[in-house]
Coordinates of C-alpha atoms in Angstrom, one line a residue:
M1 CA 5.2 -5.2 3.8
S2 CA 6.3 -4.6 0.2
A3 CA 9.3 -6.3 -1.3
L4 CA 10.6 -2.8 -2.0
T5 CA 14.1 -2.2 -1.1
R6 CA 16.7 0.6 -1.6
E7 CA 18.7 -1.2 -4.1
R8 CA 15.7 -1.8 -6.4
P9 CA 12.7 0.3 -5.3
V10 CA 9.6 0.0 -7.2
A11 CA 8.8 3.6 -6.8
R12 CA 11.7 4.6 -9.1
S13 CA 9.4 3.6 -12.0
R14 CA 8.0 6.6 -14.0
E15 CA 4.6 5.5 -13.2
L16 CA 5.1 5.8 -9.6
T17 CA 6.7 9.2 -9.8
A18 CA 3.8 10.4 -11.8
L19 CA 1.3 8.9 -9.4
L20 CA 3.1 10.7 -6.3
A21 CA 3.1 13.8 -8.4
M22 CA -0.5 13.8 -9.3
S23 CA -1.5 12.9 -5.9
M24 CA 0.2 15.7 -4.5
A25 CA -1.1 17.9 -7.2
L26 CA -4.6 17.3 -5.8
S27 CA -3.7 20.1 -3.0
A28 CA -2.9 22.5 -5.9
L29 CA -6.0 21.7 -7.8
G30 CA -8.0 22.8 -4.7
I31 CA -6.5 26.3 -5.1
D32 CA -5.6 27.0 -8.8
L33 CA -8.8 25.7 -10.3
M34 CA -11.0 28.1 -8.5
L35 CA -8.6 31.5 -8.8
P36 CA -10.4 32.5 -12.0
G37 CA -13.8 31.9 -10.3
F38 CA -13.5 34.6 -7.6
G39 CA -15.6 36.9 -9.5
A40 CA -18.4 34.4 -9.9
I41 CA -18.1 33.3 -6.5
R42 CA -18.5 36.9 -5.3
R43 CA -21.7 37.2 -7.4
G44 CA -23.1 33.9 -6.4
L45 CA -22.7 34.8 -2.8
G46 CA -23.8 38.4 -3.0
L47 CA -20.6 39.9 -2.1
P48 CA -19.2 43.5 -3.6
P49 CA -17.3 43.0 -6.8
D50 CA -14.1 44.2 -5.2
S51 CA -14.7 42.3 -1.9
T52 CA -11.3 40.6 -0.7
A53 CA -13.3 38.3 1.6
V54 CA -12.9 35.4 -1.1
T55 CA -9.2 35.4 -0.4
G56 CA -10.3 33.6 2.9
L57 CA -11.0 30.6 0.7
V58 CA -7.3 30.4 0.1
T59 CA -6.3 31.0 3.7
S60 CA -8.8 28.8 5.2
Y61 CA -7.7 25.9 2.9
F62 CA -4.1 26.6 3.9
V63 CA -4.9 26.5 7.5
G64 CA -6.5 23.2 7.0
L65 CA -3.4 22.0 5.1
A66 CA -1.2 23.1 8.0
A67 CA -3.3 21.5 10.8
G68 CA -3.5 18.2 8.8
Q69 CA 0.2 17.9 8.6
L70 CA 0.2 17.0 12.3
I71 CA -2.4 14.3 11.8
Y72 CA -1.0 12.3 8.9
G73 CA 2.6 11.9 9.8
P74 CA 2.2 9.8 12.9
L75 CA -0.6 8.0 11.3
A76 CA 1.6 7.3 8.4
D77 CA 4.5 6.0 10.7
R78 CA 2.3 3.7 12.5
F79 CA -0.2 2.3 10.0
G80 CA 1.8 2.8 6.8
R81 CA 1.7 5.3 3.9
R82 CA -1.0 3.7 1.8
S83 CA -3.9 3.4 4.2
S84 CA -3.3 7.0 5.6
L85 CA -3.3 8.3 1.9
Y86 CA -6.7 6.8 1.4
L87 CA -7.9 8.4 4.5
S88 CA -6.8 11.6 3.3
Y89 CA -8.6 11.2 -0.1
G90 CA -11.8 10.4 1.8
I91 CA -11.6 13.6 3.7
Y92 CA -10.7 15.6 0.5
A93 CA -13.6 14.4 -1.4
A94 CA -15.9 15.3 1.7
G95 CA -14.5 18.7 1.9
A96 CA -14.8 19.4 -1.9
L97 CA -18.4 18.1 -2.1
A98 CA -19.4 20.2 1.0
A99 CA -17.9 23.3 -0.5
A100 CA -19.8 22.7 -3.8
L101 CA -23.0 22.6 -1.7
S102 CA -22.4 25.4 0.7
P103 CA -24.9 28.1 0.6
T104 CA -23.1 30.8 2.4
L105 CA -19.5 32.2 2.6
A106 CA -19.3 30.9 6.3
L107 CA -20.0 27.4 5.4
L108 CA -17.8 27.6 2.4
L109 CA -14.8 28.6 4.5
V110 CA -15.5 25.7 6.9
S111 CA -15.8 23.3 4.0
R112 CA -12.6 24.7 2.6
F113 CA -10.9 24.1 5.9
V114 CA -12.0 20.4 5.8
W115 CA -11.0 20.3 2.3
G116 CA -7.5 21.3 3.3
L117 CA -7.2 18.7 6.0
G118 CA -7.7 16.2 3.3
A119 CA -5.2 17.6 0.9
A120 CA -2.5 17.5 3.5
G121 CA -2.3 13.9 3.6
Q122 CA -1.1 13.7 0.0
R123 CA 1.7 16.3 0.8
V124 CA 2.7 14.5 3.8
I125 CA 2.7 10.9 2.4
T126 CA 4.4 11.8 -0.8
T127 CA 7.4 13.4 1.1
A128 CA 7.5 10.4 3.4
V129 CA 7.7 8.0 0.5
V130 CA 10.5 9.9 -1.2
R131 CA 12.3 10.0 2.1
D132 CA 11.7 6.2 2.6
L133 CA 13.4 5.5 -0.8
Y134 CA 16.1 8.2 -1.4
E135 CA 18.8 10.2 0.2
G136 CA 21.0 13.4 -0.6
E137 CA 21.1 14.3 -4.2
A138 CA 18.8 11.4 -5.5
M139 CA 16.0 12.7 -3.1
S140 CA 16.5 16.3 -4.3
R141 CA 16.1 14.9 -7.9
A142 CA 13.0 12.8 -7.1
L143 CA 11.4 15.8 -5.3
S144 CA 12.2 18.2 -8.1
L145 CA 10.8 15.7 -10.7
I146 CA 7.5 15.2 -8.6
L147 CA 7.1 19.1 -8.0
A148 CA 7.7 19.7 -11.7
V149 CA 4.8 17.2 -12.6
F150 CA 2.9 18.7 -9.8
L151 CA 3.0 22.3 -11.3
L152 CA 1.4 21.2 -14.4
V153 CA -1.7 21.8 -12.3
P154 CA -1.1 25.6 -11.9
V155 CA -0.3 25.8 -15.6
L156 CA -3.4 24.2 -16.6
A157 CA -6.0 24.6 -13.9
P158 CA -6.8 28.3 -14.2
T159 CA -7.5 28.0 -17.8
L160 CA -9.8 25.0 -17.0
G161 CA -11.5 27.0 -14.2
A162 CA -12.0 29.9 -16.3
G163 CA -13.7 27.6 -18.8
I164 CA -16.1 26.2 -16.4
V165 CA -17.2 29.5 -15.0
A166 CA -17.9 30.7 -18.4
V167 CA -20.5 27.9 -19.2
A168 CA -21.6 26.8 -15.8
S169 CA -22.0 27.5 -12.0
W170 CA -18.6 28.1 -10.2
R171 CA -19.7 25.1 -7.9
W172 CA -18.7 22.7 -10.8
M173 CA -15.2 23.6 -10.3
F174 CA -15.6 21.9 -6.8
V175 CA -17.2 19.0 -8.1
L176 CA -14.7 18.4 -10.7
C177 CA -12.1 18.0 -7.6
V178 CA -14.4 15.3 -6.2
V179 CA -14.0 13.4 -9.5
A180 CA -10.2 14.0 -9.5
V181 CA -9.6 12.4 -6.3
A182 CA -11.8 9.6 -6.9
L183 CA -9.8 8.8 -10.0
M184 CA -6.7 9.2 -8.0
A185 CA -7.9 6.7 -5.3
L186 CA -8.4 4.1 -8.3
W187 CA -4.8 4.6 -9.5
A188 CA -3.3 4.6 -5.9
V189 CA -4.0 0.8 -5.7
R190 CA -0.8 0.5 -7.5
L191 CA 1.2 2.4 -4.9
P192 CA 3.6 0.0 -2.9
E193 CA 3.9 0.2 0.8
T194 CA 7.3 1.8 1.6
L195 CA 7.4 2.0 5.2
R196 CA 9.5 -0.7 6.6
D197 CA 8.5 -2.7 9.5
E198 CA 11.4 -1.7 11.8
H199 CA 10.4 2.0 11.1
R200 CA 6.9 1.7 12.3
R201 CA 6.3 3.9 15.4
P202 CA 3.4 3.2 18.1
L203 CA 0.6 5.8 17.9
R204 CA 1.0 6.7 21.4
F205 CA 1.6 10.3 22.9
R206 CA 5.1 9.9 24.1
P207 CA 6.6 8.3 21.0
V208 CA 5.1 10.9 18.8
T209 CA 6.3 13.7 20.9
Q210 CA 9.7 12.0 21.0
A211 CA 9.9 11.9 17.2
A212 CA 8.7 15.6 17.0
R213 CA 11.4 16.5 19.5
V214 CA 14.0 14.9 17.1
V215 CA 12.9 17.3 14.2
V216 CA 12.7 20.4 16.3
S217 CA 16.1 19.8 18.2
H218 CA 18.1 19.4 15.0
R219 CA 19.3 22.9 14.4
G220 CA 19.9 22.4 10.7
T221 CA 16.4 20.9 9.9
V222 CA 14.8 23.8 12.0
G223 CA 16.9 26.4 10.1
Y224 CA 15.9 25.0 6.7
T225 CA 12.1 24.7 7.9
L226 CA 11.9 28.5 8.7
A227 CA 13.5 29.2 5.5
I228 CA 10.8 27.1 3.5
T229 CA 8.1 28.9 5.7
A230 CA 9.3 32.2 4.6
L231 CA 9.3 31.3 1.1
F232 CA 6.1 29.7 1.2
G233 CA 4.5 32.8 2.8
A234 CA 5.5 35.0 -0.3
L235 CA 4.1 32.2 -2.6
A236 CA 1.0 32.1 -0.5
G237 CA 0.7 35.8 -0.7
Y238 CA 1.1 35.8 -4.6
L239 CA -1.6 33.0 -4.8
G240 CA -4.1 35.1 -2.8
S241 CA -3.6 38.3 -4.6
A242 CA -2.7 37.2 -8.2
E243 CA -6.3 37.5 -9.5
A244 CA -6.6 41.0 -8.1
I245 CA -3.2 42.1 -9.3
F246 CA -3.7 41.2 -12.9
G247 CA -7.4 42.1 -12.9
Q248 CA -7.4 45.5 -11.0
T249 CA -3.6 46.8 -11.0
F250 CA -3.0 45.8 -14.6
N251 CA -6.6 45.6 -15.9
R252 CA -6.1 42.4 -17.6
P253 CA -8.6 40.2 -15.9
G254 CA -9.1 37.8 -19.0
S255 CA -5.4 37.3 -19.3
F256 CA -5.1 36.1 -15.8
P257 CA -5.0 32.2 -16.6
L258 CA -2.3 32.9 -19.3
Y259 CA 0.1 35.0 -17.0
F260 CA -0.5 32.7 -13.9
G261 CA 0.0 29.4 -15.9
G262 CA 3.1 30.9 -17.6
L263 CA 4.8 31.7 -14.3
A264 CA 3.9 28.4 -13.0
A265 CA 5.5 26.7 -16.2
I266 CA 8.8 28.8 -15.3
M267 CA 8.8 27.3 -11.9
A268 CA 8.3 24.0 -13.3
A269 CA 11.1 24.2 -15.8
T270 CA 13.5 25.3 -13.2
M271 CA 12.6 22.4 -11.0
L272 CA 13.3 20.1 -14.1
I273 CA 16.7 21.8 -14.5
S274 CA 17.4 21.6 -10.7
A275 CA 16.6 17.8 -11.0
R276 CA 19.1 17.6 -13.8
I277 CA 22.1 19.4 -12.4
V278 CA 21.7 18.6 -8.6
G279 CA 23.8 15.5 -8.9
R280 CA 26.7 17.4 -10.4
V281 CA 26.5 20.7 -8.3
G282 CA 25.3 19.0 -4.9
T283 CA 22.1 20.0 -3.3
R284 CA 23.7 22.2 -0.6
R285 CA 25.6 24.2 -2.9
L286 CA 22.9 24.8 -5.4
A287 CA 20.3 25.8 -2.6
H288 CA 22.7 28.0 -0.9
T289 CA 23.8 29.7 -4.1
V290 CA 20.3 30.6 -5.2
L291 CA 19.3 31.6 -1.6
A292 CA 22.1 34.1 -1.6
I293 CA 20.9 35.5 -5.0
F294 CA 17.2 35.5 -4.0
P295 CA 17.4 38.6 -1.8
V296 CA 19.2 40.7 -4.4
A297 CA 16.6 39.8 -7.1
A298 CA 13.7 40.4 -4.7
G299 CA 15.2 43.7 -3.6
A300 CA 15.3 44.7 -7.4
L301 CA 11.7 43.9 -7.7
A302 CA 10.8 45.9 -4.5
G303 CA 12.7 48.7 -5.9
V304 CA 10.9 48.9 -9.0
A305 CA 7.6 48.7 -7.2
L306 CA 8.6 51.6 -5.0
V307 CA 9.8 54.0 -7.9
T308 CA 6.7 53.3 -10.0
D309 CA 4.4 53.8 -7.1
G310 CA 3.3 50.2 -7.1
R311 CA 2.3 50.1 -10.8
P312 CA 5.4 49.1 -12.9
P313 CA 4.8 48.3 -16.6
L314 CA 3.3 44.9 -17.0
A315 CA 6.1 43.4 -18.9
L316 CA 8.7 44.5 -16.2
F317 CA 6.7 43.0 -13.5
L318 CA 6.3 39.8 -15.3
I319 CA 10.0 39.6 -15.6
G320 CA 10.5 40.1 -12.0
M321 CA 8.0 37.6 -11.0
A322 CA 9.5 35.0 -13.4
V323 CA 13.0 35.4 -11.5
M324 CA 10.9 35.0 -8.2
T325 CA 9.2 31.8 -9.3
A326 CA 12.4 30.5 -10.8
C327 CA 14.2 31.1 -7.4
H328 CA 11.3 29.3 -5.8
G329 CA 11.5 26.3 -8.3
V330 CA 15.0 25.8 -7.2
L331 CA 14.6 26.4 -3.6
L332 CA 11.5 24.5 -2.5
P333 CA 12.6 20.9 -3.4
N334 CA 16.2 21.4 -2.3
L335 CA 15.5 23.1 1.0
N336 CA 13.1 20.3 1.7
T337 CA 15.5 17.8 1.0
L338 CA 18.1 19.4 3.5
A339 CA 15.4 19.8 6.0
M340 CA 14.3 16.1 5.8
G341 CA 17.9 14.7 5.3
P342 CA 18.8 13.9 8.8
M343 CA 15.1 12.5 9.7
A344 CA 15.2 9.0 8.0
E345 CA 13.9 7.1 11.2
V346 CA 10.9 9.5 11.8
A347 CA 10.2 10.4 8.0
G348 CA 6.5 10.6 8.4
T349 CA 6.5 12.8 11.6
A350 CA 9.4 14.9 10.2
S351 CA 7.2 15.6 7.2
S352 CA 4.3 16.5 9.4
V353 CA 6.0 18.9 11.5
I354 CA 8.0 20.6 8.7
G355 CA 4.8 20.6 6.5
A356 CA 2.8 22.3 9.5
V357 CA 5.1 25.0 10.3
Q358 CA 5.7 25.7 6.6
L359 CA 2.0 25.8 5.6
G360 CA 0.8 27.4 8.9
G361 CA 3.5 30.1 9.0
G362 CA 3.3 30.5 5.4
A363 CA -0.6 30.8 5.3
L364 CA -0.2 33.6 8.1
V365 CA 2.3 35.5 6.1
G366 CA 0.3 35.1 2.8
A367 CA -2.9 36.3 4.7
L368 CA -1.1 39.4 6.0
L369 CA 0.2 40.1 2.4
D370 CA -3.4 39.6 1.0
R371 CA -4.8 42.0 3.6
A372 CA -2.1 44.6 2.8
F373 CA -3.2 44.6 -0.8
D374 CA -4.0 48.3 -1.9
G375 CA -4.5 47.9 -5.6
T376 CA -0.7 47.8 -6.4
V377 CA 2.1 45.5 -6.4
R378 CA 4.0 47.2 -3.5
P379 CA 2.9 44.9 -0.7
M380 CA 3.7 41.7 -2.5
A381 CA 7.0 42.9 -3.7
L382 CA 8.1 44.2 -0.3
G383 CA 6.8 40.7 1.0
Y384 CA 9.0 38.9 -1.3
F385 CA 12.1 41.0 -0.4
A386 CA 11.3 40.6 3.4
T387 CA 10.8 36.8 3.1
A388 CA 13.9 36.4 1.0
V389 CA 16.0 38.0 3.7
L390 CA 14.4 36.0 6.4
A391 CA 15.0 32.7 4.4
L392 CA 18.7 33.5 4.1
A393 CA 19.0 34.5 7.7
S394 CA 17.3 31.3 9.0
V395 CA 19.6 29.0 6.9
A396 CA 22.6 31.0 7.9
W397 CA 21.5 30.5 11.7
G398 CA 21.0 26.7 11.2
Q399 CA 24.4 26.5 9.7
R400 CA 26.0 28.5 12.4
G401 CA 26.8 31.3 9.9
R402 CA 28.8 29.1 7.7
L403 CA 26.7 28.4 4.5
S404 CA 29.5 26.3 2.9
R405 CA 30.0 24.0 5.8
Q406 CA 29.4 20.3 5.5
P407 CA 26.1 18.8 6.9
S408 CA 26.1 17.5 10.6
A409 CA 26.7 13.9 11.1
V410 CA 23.9 13.9 13.7
V411 CA 21.0 12.0 12.3
A412 CA 17.5 11.1 13.7
T413 CA 18.6 7.9 14.8
D414 CA 21.2 9.1 17.3
A415 CA 18.5 11.4 18.7
I416 CA 15.9 8.7 19.1
T417 CA 18.4 6.5 20.8
S418 CA 19.5 9.1 23.3
S419 CA 15.9 10.0 24.0
G420 CA 15.0 6.3 24.8
A421 CA 12.4 5.9 22.3

């Protein structure tokens, strides 16, 4: 057990914040690096130039991410954060290498699923480590900083991916991910173990299900989790359709890395701003205010898409998407904080359950939006509006209709004690 304490945690160092951020960023690298390579992948696998089958590479990865969430949380609560993280690194590397060698789309989809299983561990364990060390506004600030660094990958990866497919086979994009996870494994030897001995939970069916019951029985946590799921669904739909939207709808395929990276940079900037102001404004007040604004902004984007027959001026579309990504930049870390807040004693399992619902439900919503792509931005714009309304309704339900109310005093410890765990 590390000598880490809440009074003077090692993980408050800049290095460890960067380590957690870059470890979590491996999951984004597995998506964003290959987006500019969809055309090359279509050609390499003998698919039609306008085939949407390649969007399955995003969906299968997200399904693996969702399924893996349920594995790593209990493992991390039993064996610790570091050993579980290294297990995830190994599975990530195996999936990426298999994807690089896959001769058919079917095998590539299976490899992407395995790859997603590995990437899930870095997401779960990063969240659990942050919850081990922080509470309230401090946790929001830490998550915002980590996610802001994390978003350097969507800013830079598309350009790197486009460069790779310009000079070499698309398979080298996946090989680069193998190299990246190997470097992270070397760096992560400096990660301290943050799980306290008294918080270790036995890896048996009943204690795991009792911990999961704590999560799903807390109305506030469930409401925030459903809201995150809705928001992530819109984001997943954008990720799957972005290459087609910029390439087909706006006929700017060569500019895709620039537009995609620019919008990611806006999200990163809003996360940094959120990290700076959350201590003064408060997590709940900040998240609830932006959540109330989001449906109005998304409704405006949907209205523009409808009146322009799904083909608005590119500048107007980019402004609308900048607002959408800015709202996501504030909401995702703060809603995660509010969902995880009462879950101190079951942080690993809570991170698993919340992540599985978020990614599984989000991947489903994203896949539906991708399938609905009709050469215009209508499906995505309407999807943003629908998920924004659903997110607001979920939080209102979780807070019993009172968005300004104070958080419940019920915490995971109480529920565990009453369940006899």
